[in-house]
Structures are given as structure tokens and as C-alpha cells.
mmCIF file of C-alpha atoms in Angstrom:
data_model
loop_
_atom_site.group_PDB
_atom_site.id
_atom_site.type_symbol
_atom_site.label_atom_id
_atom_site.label_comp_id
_atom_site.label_asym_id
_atom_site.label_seq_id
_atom_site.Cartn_x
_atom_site.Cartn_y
_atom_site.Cartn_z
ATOM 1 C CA UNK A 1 118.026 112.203 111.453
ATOM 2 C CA UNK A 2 114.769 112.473 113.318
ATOM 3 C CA UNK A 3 112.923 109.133 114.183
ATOM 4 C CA UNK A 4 110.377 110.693 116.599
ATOM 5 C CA UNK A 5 106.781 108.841 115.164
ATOM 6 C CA UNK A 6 103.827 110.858 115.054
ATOM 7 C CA UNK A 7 100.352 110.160 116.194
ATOM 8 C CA UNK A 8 97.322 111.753 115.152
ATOM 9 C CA UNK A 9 96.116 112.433 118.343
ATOM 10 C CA UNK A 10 98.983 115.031 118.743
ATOM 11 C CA UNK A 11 98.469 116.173 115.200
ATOM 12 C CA UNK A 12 96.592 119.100 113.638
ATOM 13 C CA UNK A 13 94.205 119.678 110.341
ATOM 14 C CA UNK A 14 93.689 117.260 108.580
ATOM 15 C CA UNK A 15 95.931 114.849 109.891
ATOM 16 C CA UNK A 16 93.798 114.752 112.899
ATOM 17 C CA UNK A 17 91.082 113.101 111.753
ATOM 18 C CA UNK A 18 92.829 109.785 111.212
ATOM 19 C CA UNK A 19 92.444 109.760 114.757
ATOM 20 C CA UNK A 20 89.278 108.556 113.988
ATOM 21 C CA UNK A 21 90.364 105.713 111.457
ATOM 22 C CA UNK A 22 92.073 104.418 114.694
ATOM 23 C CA UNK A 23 89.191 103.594 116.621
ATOM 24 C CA UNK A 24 87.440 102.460 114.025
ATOM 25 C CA UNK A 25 90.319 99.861 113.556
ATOM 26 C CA UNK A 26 90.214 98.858 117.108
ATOM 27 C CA UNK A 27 86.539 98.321 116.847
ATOM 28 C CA UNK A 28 86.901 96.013 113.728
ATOM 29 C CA UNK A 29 89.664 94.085 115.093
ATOM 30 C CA UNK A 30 88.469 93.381 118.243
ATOM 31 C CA UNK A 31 85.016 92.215 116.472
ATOM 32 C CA UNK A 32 86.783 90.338 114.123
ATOM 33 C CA UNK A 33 89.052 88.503 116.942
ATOM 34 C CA UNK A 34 85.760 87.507 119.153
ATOM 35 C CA UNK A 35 84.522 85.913 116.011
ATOM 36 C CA UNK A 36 87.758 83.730 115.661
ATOM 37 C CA UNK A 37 86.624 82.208 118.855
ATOM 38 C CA UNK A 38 83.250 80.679 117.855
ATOM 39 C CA UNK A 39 83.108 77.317 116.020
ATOM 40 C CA UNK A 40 81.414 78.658 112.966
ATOM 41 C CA UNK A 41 84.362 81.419 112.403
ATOM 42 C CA UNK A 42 87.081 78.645 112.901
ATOM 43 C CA UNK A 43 84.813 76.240 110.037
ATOM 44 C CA UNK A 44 84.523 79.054 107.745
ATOM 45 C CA UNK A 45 88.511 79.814 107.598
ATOM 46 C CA UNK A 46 89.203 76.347 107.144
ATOM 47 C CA UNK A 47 89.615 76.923 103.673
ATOM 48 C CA UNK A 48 91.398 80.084 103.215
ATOM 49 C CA UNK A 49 94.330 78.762 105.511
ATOM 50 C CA UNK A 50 94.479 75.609 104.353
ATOM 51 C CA UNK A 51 94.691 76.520 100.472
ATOM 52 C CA UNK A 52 97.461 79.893 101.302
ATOM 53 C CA UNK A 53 101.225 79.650 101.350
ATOM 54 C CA UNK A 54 101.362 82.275 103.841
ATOM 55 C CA UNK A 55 99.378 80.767 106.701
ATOM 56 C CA UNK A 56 98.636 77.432 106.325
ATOM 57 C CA UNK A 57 101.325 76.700 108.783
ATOM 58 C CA UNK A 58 98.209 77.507 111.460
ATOM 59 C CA UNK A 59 96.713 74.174 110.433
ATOM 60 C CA UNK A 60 98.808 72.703 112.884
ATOM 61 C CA UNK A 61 97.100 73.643 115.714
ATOM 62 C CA UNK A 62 94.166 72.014 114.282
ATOM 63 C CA UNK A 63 91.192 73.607 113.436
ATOM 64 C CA UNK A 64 89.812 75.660 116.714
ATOM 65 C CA UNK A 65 93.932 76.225 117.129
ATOM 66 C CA UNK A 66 94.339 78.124 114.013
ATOM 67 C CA UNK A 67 91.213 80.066 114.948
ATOM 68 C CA UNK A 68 92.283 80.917 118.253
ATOM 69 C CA UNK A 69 95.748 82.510 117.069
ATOM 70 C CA UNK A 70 94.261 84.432 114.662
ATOM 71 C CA UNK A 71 92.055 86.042 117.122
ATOM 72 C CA UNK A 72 94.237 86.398 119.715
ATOM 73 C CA UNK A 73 96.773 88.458 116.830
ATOM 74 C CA UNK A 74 93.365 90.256 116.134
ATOM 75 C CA UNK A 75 93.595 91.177 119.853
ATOM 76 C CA UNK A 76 97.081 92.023 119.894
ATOM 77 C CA UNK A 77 96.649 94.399 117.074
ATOM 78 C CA UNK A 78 93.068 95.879 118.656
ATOM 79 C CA UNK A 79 95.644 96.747 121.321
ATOM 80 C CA UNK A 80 98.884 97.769 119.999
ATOM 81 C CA UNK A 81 96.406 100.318 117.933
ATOM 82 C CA UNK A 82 94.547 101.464 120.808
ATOM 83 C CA UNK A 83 97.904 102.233 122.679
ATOM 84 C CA UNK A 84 99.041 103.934 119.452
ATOM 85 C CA UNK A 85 96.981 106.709 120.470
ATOM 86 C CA UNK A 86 99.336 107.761 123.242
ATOM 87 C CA UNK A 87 102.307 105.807 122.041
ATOM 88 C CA UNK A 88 103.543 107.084 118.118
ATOM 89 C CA UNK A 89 106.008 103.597 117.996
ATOM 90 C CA UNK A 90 102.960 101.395 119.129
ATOM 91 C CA UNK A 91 101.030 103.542 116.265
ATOM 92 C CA UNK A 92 103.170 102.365 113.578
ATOM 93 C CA UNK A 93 103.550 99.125 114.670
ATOM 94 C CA UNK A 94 100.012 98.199 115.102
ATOM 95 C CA UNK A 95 99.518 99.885 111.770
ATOM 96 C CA UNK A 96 102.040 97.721 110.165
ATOM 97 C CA UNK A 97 100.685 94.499 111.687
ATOM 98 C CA UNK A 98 97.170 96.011 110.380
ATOM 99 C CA UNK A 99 98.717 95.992 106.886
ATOM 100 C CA UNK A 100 100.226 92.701 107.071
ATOM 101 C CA UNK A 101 97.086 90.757 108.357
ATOM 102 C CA UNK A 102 95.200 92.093 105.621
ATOM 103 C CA UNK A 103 97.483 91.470 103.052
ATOM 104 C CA UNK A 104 97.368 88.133 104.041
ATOM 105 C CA UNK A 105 93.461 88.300 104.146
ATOM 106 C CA UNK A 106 93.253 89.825 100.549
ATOM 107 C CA UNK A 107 95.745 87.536 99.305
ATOM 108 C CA UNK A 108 92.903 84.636 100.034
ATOM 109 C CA UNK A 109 91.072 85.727 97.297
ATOM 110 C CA UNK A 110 93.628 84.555 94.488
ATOM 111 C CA UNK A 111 95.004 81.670 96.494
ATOM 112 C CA UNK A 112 91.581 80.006 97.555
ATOM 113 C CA UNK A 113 90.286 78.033 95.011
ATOM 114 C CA UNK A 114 86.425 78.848 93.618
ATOM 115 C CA UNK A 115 86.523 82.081 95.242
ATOM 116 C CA UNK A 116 87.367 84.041 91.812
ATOM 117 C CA UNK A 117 86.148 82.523 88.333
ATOM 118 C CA UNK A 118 88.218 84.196 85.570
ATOM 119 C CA UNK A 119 87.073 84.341 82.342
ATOM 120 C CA UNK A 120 86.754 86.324 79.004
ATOM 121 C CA UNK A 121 82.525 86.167 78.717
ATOM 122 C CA UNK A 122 80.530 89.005 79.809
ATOM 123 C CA UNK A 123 81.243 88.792 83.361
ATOM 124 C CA UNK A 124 85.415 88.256 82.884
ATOM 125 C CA UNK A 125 85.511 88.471 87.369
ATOM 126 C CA UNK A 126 82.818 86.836 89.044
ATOM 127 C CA UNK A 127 83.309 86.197 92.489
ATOM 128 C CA UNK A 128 81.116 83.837 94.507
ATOM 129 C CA UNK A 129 80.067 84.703 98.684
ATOM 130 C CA UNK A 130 83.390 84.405 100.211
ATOM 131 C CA UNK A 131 85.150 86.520 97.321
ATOM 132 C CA UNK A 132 82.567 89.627 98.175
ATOM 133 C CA UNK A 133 83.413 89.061 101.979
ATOM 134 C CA UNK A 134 87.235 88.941 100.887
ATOM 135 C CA UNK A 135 86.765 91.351 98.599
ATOM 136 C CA UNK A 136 85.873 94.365 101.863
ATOM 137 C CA UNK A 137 90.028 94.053 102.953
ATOM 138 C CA UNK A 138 91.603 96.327 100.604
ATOM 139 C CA UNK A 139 89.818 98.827 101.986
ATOM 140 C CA UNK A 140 90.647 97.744 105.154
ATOM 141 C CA UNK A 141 94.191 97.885 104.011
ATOM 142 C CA UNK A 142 94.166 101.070 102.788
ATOM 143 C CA UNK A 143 93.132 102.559 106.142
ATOM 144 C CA UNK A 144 96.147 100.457 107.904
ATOM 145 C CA UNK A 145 98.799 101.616 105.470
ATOM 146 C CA UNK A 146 97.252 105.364 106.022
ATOM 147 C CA UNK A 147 97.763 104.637 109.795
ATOM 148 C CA UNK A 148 101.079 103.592 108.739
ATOM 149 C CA UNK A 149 102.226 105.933 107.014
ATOM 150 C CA UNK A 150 100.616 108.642 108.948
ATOM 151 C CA UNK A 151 102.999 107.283 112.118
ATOM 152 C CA UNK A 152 106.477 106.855 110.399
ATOM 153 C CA UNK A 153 108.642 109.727 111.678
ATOM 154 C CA UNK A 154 108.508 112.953 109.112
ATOM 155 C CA UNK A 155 112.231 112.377 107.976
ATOM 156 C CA UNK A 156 111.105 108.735 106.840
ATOM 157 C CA UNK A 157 108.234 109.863 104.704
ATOM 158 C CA UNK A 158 110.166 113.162 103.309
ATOM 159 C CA UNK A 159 113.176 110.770 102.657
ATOM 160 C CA UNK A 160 110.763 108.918 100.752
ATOM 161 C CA UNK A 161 108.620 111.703 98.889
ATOM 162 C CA UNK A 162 111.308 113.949 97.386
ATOM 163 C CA UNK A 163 109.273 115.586 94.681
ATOM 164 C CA UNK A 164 105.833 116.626 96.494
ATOM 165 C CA UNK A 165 103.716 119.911 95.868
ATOM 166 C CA UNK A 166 103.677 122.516 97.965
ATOM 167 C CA UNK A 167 100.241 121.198 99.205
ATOM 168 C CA UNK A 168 102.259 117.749 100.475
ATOM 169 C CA UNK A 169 104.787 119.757 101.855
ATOM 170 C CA UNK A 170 102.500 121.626 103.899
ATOM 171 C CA UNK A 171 100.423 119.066 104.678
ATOM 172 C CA UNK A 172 103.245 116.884 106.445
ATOM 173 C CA UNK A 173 105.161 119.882 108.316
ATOM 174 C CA UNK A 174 101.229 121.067 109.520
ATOM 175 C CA UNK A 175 100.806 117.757 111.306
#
């Protein structure tokens, strides 16, 4: 079994241009980790953490504490993705962490109460401010688990995938 992980960097076609998605990543998570460190960000969170059973461990730290290792994971991940570039392992694993955070993130929106009103009138979602903002991470997602997926070694995602076109096929042995 081959466990060599692939980066895009080293790839060809169209897997190359997840190279891109990459940066892009870096970019968002390093903004989004500088922002952890300002009073305002650390207010505004207050309530997700506090109201989700994944994270509102944090609260210990108090409320600049739970800030502060939020961004500094935001930094980690910035980093682990920006050495992914030369580094397939540190590819997938910043990936993964990518996915996880934002799992986390979208999983705000159904455990923070107010954010989403459900009901069976003419608007059966509304969502107020902080469900739009919320609302931008499964996108965010998306491009993580692409990451992801895009770094797992070839024998891990043809394991996975045995009934793919011709198309698939040639798309994964091309990059």
C-alpha cells in the first residue's frame, strides 16, 4: 500500500490549481486569527462558545482566553497549510484541522440560540446577522475537505472510490 500524500504544488491539470485554494486558506486564517486577538472579536464569540457542546470548554480561560486559543489554532493552521505546500503530510493535516474548525464554526448556527428562526410561514429559515456571517463556513469547508482530500495518498482515495468514471480515474492518476 502506498501512503505517499500528494500536494498540489507537485501536481498537474487540474489538480494544480488547488494550489491556489491553499493560499487563499492561509490568507483567511491568518486574518481570521489576528481578529481573535482584539477585544471586539473575543465579545462577539462569547456567545457561540458559550451556547456549543463542542467548545465551550474554552470558557475557561475566560473571555480574552478563549479568544486567544482560537487564534493562536487559526495560526497553527495558517501554518501547517502554508508548509503543506512543500510538505504533502503537513497538507493533509492542516486540511483536516481546516475541516474540523469549520465544522465546529458551522455547527454554531444550530447550537446558538436566535441565530436561526424556524418556521412554516413564508420565510420557513430566517436567519438574523450572525447566522449570514455563520452561514459563509460551509463554503469554507468545502474548500478544506477539497484540500483534504486532494492530499490523502492515491491508494486512500481509490480505496475509497471503487466505482468512478473513466474521467475520475484519469483525473486522480493525472495528478
Amino acid at each position: 500500500m502506498n501512503l505517499s500524500f500528494n500536494i498540489a504544488e507537485q501536481g498537474e491539470g487540474p489538480y494544480r490549481p488547488l494550489a491556489i485554494l491553499r493560499w487563499i486558506m492561509v490568507v483567511i486564517f491568518v486574518s481570521f486569527g489576528m481578529q481573535k486577538f482584539t477585544l471586539q472579536s473575543a465579545q462577539g464569540i462569547a456567545q457561540f462558545i458559550s451556547n456549543s457542546p463542542f467548545v465551550s470548554w474554552l470558557s475557561m480561560f475566560g473571555l480574552r482566553g478563549e479568544a486567544y486559543v482560537l487564534g493562536v489554532t487559526e495560526f497553527g493552521i495558517a501554518v501547517l497549510l502554508a508548509a503543506g505546500a512543500f510538505s504533502p503530510l503537513l497538507s493533509a493535516i492542516g486540511s483536516l484541522m481546516g475541516v474540523i474548525t469549520f465544522a465546529v464554526t458551522w455547527s454554531f448556527f444550530f447550537t446558538t440560540p436566535g441565530v436561526v428562526k424556524w418556521s412554516l410561514s413564508t420565510d420557513p429559515m430566517a436567519w438574523n446577522l450572525a447566522g449570514e456571517f455563520l452561514f459563509k463556513d460551509i463554503v469554507l469547508l468545502c474548500v478544506c475537505l477539497v484540500l483534504l482530500l486532494a492530499s490523502l495518498p492515491r491508494s486512500i482515495v481509490r480505496s475509497r472510490a471503487p466505482h468512478r468514471s473513466r474521467a475520475a480515474h484519469r483525473w486522480l492518476t493525472d495528478a
